[in-house]
Amino acid sequence: MRRYFARKLLIYGLTFVVAVTVNWMIPRFMPGDPVSAMVARARVSQPEAAEAMRTYYNNLFGFDEPLWQQYLHFWGALLQGDFGISIFVFPTPVGDVLLDALPYTLGLMIPAVLLSWFVGNWIGALSARRKVLDNTVLPAGYLLTAMPYMWIAVILAWALGAKAGWFPISGGYSLDIQPGWSGDFVLDALHHWVLPFLSLFLVALGGWAIGMRNMIIYELESDYSSYLSALGAPQRLIRRYAFRNAVLPQVTGLALQLGVLVAGALVTEIVFAYPGLGSLILAAIQNQDFFLLQGAFLFIVIGVLIANFLIDIVYVVVDPRTRTGMAGGTS
Amino acid sequence: MGTRTRLRVTTALAVFTLAATACTGGGSGAGGTGGAVGKGGSLPRNETLYTTGTQWGPPANYNPLRNWDHATGTKGLVYETLFHFDPNEGKLTPWLAESGSWTDDKTYEVKLRQGVTWADGKPLTAEDVAYSYGLGKIEASAFHSLWSWLSDAKAVDDTTVRFTFKEARYQEWDFTLYGQPVVPEHVWSSRTDEDILNGVNDKPVGTGAYKLKSKSQDRVVWERRDDWWGTKALSMTPAPRYIVDVSNPSNEVVIGQLGQGQLDLSNNFLPGASSLVKSKKVVSYYDKAPYMLSANTAWLVPNTTKKPMDDAAFRRALAASVDTGKIVKGVYGDLVKPASPTGLLPQWEQFDDKALIAEKGFTHDAAAAKKELADAGYKDENGDGFVENKDGSTLSLKLAVPSGWTDWMEAAKVIAAGAKDAGIKVSTEFPDQNALNEQRGKGDFDLVINNERQLSSTPWTYYDYIFQLPVQKQQNTVNFGRYENEEAWKLVQELGGVKTDDTAGMKAAVSKIQDIQLTEMPIIPLWYNGLWSQSTTGTWTNWPSDAAGAPKTAPALWRNWLELGGFETLTQLKPAK
């Protein structure tokens, strides 16, 4: 048990270091100079004033140090939870900007990931047993899973928002309401949440349903199922075993899907002008805001790593083989 | 066993969900709630004005000195200036100042109004004004250049400020008077220089009619101050109790929200604005072309440090090759007007020397462009349909406009096609905006389009933009084409030294400059960009328009436009009954 987790933690630690390093490198070696952009935006005509400004910002963002120092400082600041100052929302700290956006992204992602996984598995398992259902679920699942997120988002916005008028098609909440913990706001936010959520949910759902259906059919044809039915065990019992075996790869798949879903959530947010990380990342790119981009990617990397780690723990619980594997070697 | 495992799975997942959602969120309410609405409540629709089209991201700061990235309304709604400028009258209107005058050639005295108070109840004094202008002495300040010609700003008594100049630049001074915000010394004097220039200032204390109510990632909410001095002194009250300025979502979203009446004023450029006006969904200043007032001139900027753009004859030929009419119609659907050969905005029409333009002005004429090229010695030796440089080398220019600016991208294609008809090879490229700004600043380009100079109190700002010398390593604001002409720059400085009430003197000075401009063509005027503004009338009416009896002020909240009539527009709005 301890060895298993130690190994996992080591892998995650290494991943994190590499991710942070790449994250630090990309903006610094990209063409374009954010300080120049800032000075240019300030419309300063006098060379002395422009120079003074440039020096000030270079110093503020630490661009005037040698690269290795910048790198070490970056780590030092990171471990204190300091992601630097945003250029585009100057002078707000990046952490604050991101924390404002984070609830919206998580509020989309977590329900979309978990609900699509549960519902998808359930539909998939059902359709493995019922011909009629199978004939509808399979094509629908393939159709859904092949859809690009933004496309289904646009379709939903058009059909349920613009045409039917049931749901608002942009923003995280109405123009006339202020965020806070009141019933009005929560209802309004939920109302705005439906369409972006649906677009993520539907695309992910298709994949899970197909995967589960195929796994169940595979398990039902495996040796232990045949053996059990030869012994005269009831179908229900066989199915239960099949289901439990079929769920394992789905859990692994969940870990893999997370990364993809993050990307999907970003695109979806941009389509619906949803005030989460996705819209922020787009704005940060458009405004050459190194620090905001770095911070956003770090948030995502950390999020995906944590989620994967949690899934590892879940795996230990649901798959007895990992447990015996941990204890294995010492008889 | 089966059920037990499943139960455990769900518990684990539940824990995961809880862990992930443990952080709470929501917008950050700024200080100063109160009024009819608590946190999390909604604003009464009939007292709220919803605006968009001014911000491209989260409201960044509330620092009036950061005139390039502060939240919309920081200057204009909270912090005010000594004067406003009325483009229709062409005159400064007293604002915080009761009056201002030149007591001699190098001394300007401002008399302040009595009874103006800051939002914290303290009175506005001459000390505040002297302090605010003095902030430009900080070297990294964006208006540091003011102090290269101003020598002193002093409070003579409680209501009099005396400005003494090293060099009286009358035109630029008027521009400064309505541009520079006044901040409270008693709040700001304890701040470090760094905090003054770069602080977020999220509890702004101003003299203006509004105070900051709240902010979140995509909007900022202003609340009216009922004890604002202007209600008495100017007999003006801005109609909306709340102003909510929303960061720009996409055009589609803006059009949707205008259609549903959720937005009252959009200052976005919407390509289909004319059809929205025709279908009565929105109103704009004119109910037919060009629909909008003119806000700035779009110029084609040739890099005069490169061959053949250093040759005036070539630049004139290029100017004659541009089919502006096609851009106005085809690209903008008549939302803009073609520029005059001098590029001076319609509001400055009186300064255009008509006789001179008739003699030396250019129009779109491919044949004339071809002739001009041939006369100047640009020939097509290899018969590919394009002229070569005088030394026979290949002539091929790149016109760069920012990626994603669809209207400019289309306009660039029209310009390239026009150049081709005249025998000049121009190809278009669409780099990222920031990369392009950087190249432009360094002088690393052939041709760009630029419209950064807005309407102002004086055409001097346009000539400063075209001719300013010396050329720096980085050209951040003016003379991107790096055109060097000592004589022209001297004339511009002379214009700058003409008193602003001396219209005849200004005309004479401008005429001399236009003579050089039309023969040299350092920069080619294309069209007048509109003061993009679409309004809905479901909640607020009496928007500015050319109709009889309607206000004639600028319907815009863009940076610096609140002092050019934007604020006055707010005071003229009427609730729709």
PDB file of N, CA and C in Angstrom, chain B residues 30 63 102 164 223 235 271 379 385 393 397 403 494:
ATOM      1  N   ALA B  30     -17.470  45.170  -4.008  1.00  0.00           N
ATOM      2  CA  ALA B  30     -16.623  46.257  -3.523  1.00  0.00           C
ATOM      3  C   ALA B  30     -17.316  46.910  -2.345  1.00  0.00           C
ATOM      4  N   ASN B  63      -7.862  53.488 -11.289  1.00  0.00           N
ATOM      5  CA  ASN B  63      -6.857  54.523 -11.130  1.00  0.00           C
ATOM      6  C   ASN B  63      -6.934  55.475 -12.318  1.00  0.00           C
ATOM      7  N   TRP B 102      -5.945  83.100 -19.769  1.00  0.00           N
ATOM      8  CA  TRP B 102      -4.522  83.441 -19.845  1.00  0.00           C
ATOM      9  C   TRP B 102      -4.369  84.849 -19.297  1.00  0.00           C
ATOM     10  N   THR B 164       2.155  78.192 -14.596  1.00  0.00           N
ATOM     11  CA  THR B 164       3.157  78.999 -15.287  1.00  0.00           C
ATOM     12  C   THR B 164       3.909  78.104 -16.264  1.00  0.00           C
ATOM     13  N   GLU B 223     -22.903  53.550  -8.961  1.00  0.00           N
ATOM     14  CA  GLU B 223     -24.141  54.020  -8.339  1.00  0.00           C
ATOM     15  C   GLU B 223     -24.101  55.535  -8.239  1.00  0.00           C
ATOM     16  N   SER B 235     -27.286  72.268 -12.993  1.00  0.00           N
ATOM     17  CA  SER B 235     -28.667  71.826 -13.214  1.00  0.00           C
ATOM     18  C   SER B 235     -28.720  70.603 -14.110  1.00  0.00           C
ATOM     19  N   PRO B 271     -21.011  44.796 -37.395  1.00  0.00           N
ATOM     20  CA  PRO B 271     -21.029  44.883 -38.852  1.00  0.00           C
ATOM     21  C   PRO B 271     -22.433  45.063 -39.434  1.00  0.00           C
ATOM     22  N   LYS B 379       8.941  51.682 -63.442  1.00  0.00           N
ATOM     23  CA  LYS B 379       8.488  51.031 -64.674  1.00  0.00           C
ATOM     24  C   LYS B 379       8.330  49.537 -64.460  1.00  0.00           C
ATOM     25  N   GLY B 385       3.089  42.997 -64.861  1.00  0.00           N
ATOM     26  CA  GLY B 385       1.942  43.811 -64.468  1.00  0.00           C
ATOM     27  C   GLY B 385       2.206  44.669 -63.250  1.00  0.00           C
ATOM     28  N   SER B 393      14.996  46.598 -58.991  1.00  0.00           N
ATOM     29  CA  SER B 393      14.740  45.465 -58.093  1.00  0.00           C
ATOM     30  C   SER B 393      13.223  45.291 -57.885  1.00  0.00           C
ATOM     31  N   LEU B 397       5.217  45.016 -51.471  1.00  0.00           N
ATOM     32  CA  LEU B 397       4.973  45.545 -50.119  1.00  0.00           C
ATOM     33  C   LEU B 397       3.970  44.681 -49.366  1.00  0.00           C
ATOM     34  N   SER B 403      -4.860  40.472 -36.836  1.00  0.00           N
ATOM     35  CA  SER B 403      -5.706  39.317 -37.075  1.00  0.00           C
ATOM     36  C   SER B 403      -6.983  39.445 -36.252  1.00  0.00           C
ATOM     37  N   GLU B 494       4.243  75.774 -34.471  1.00  0.00           N
ATOM     38  CA  GLU B 494       3.669  77.125 -34.572  1.00  0.00           C
ATOM     39  C   GLU B 494       2.168  77.081 -34.363  1.00  0.00           C
TER      40      GLU B 494
END
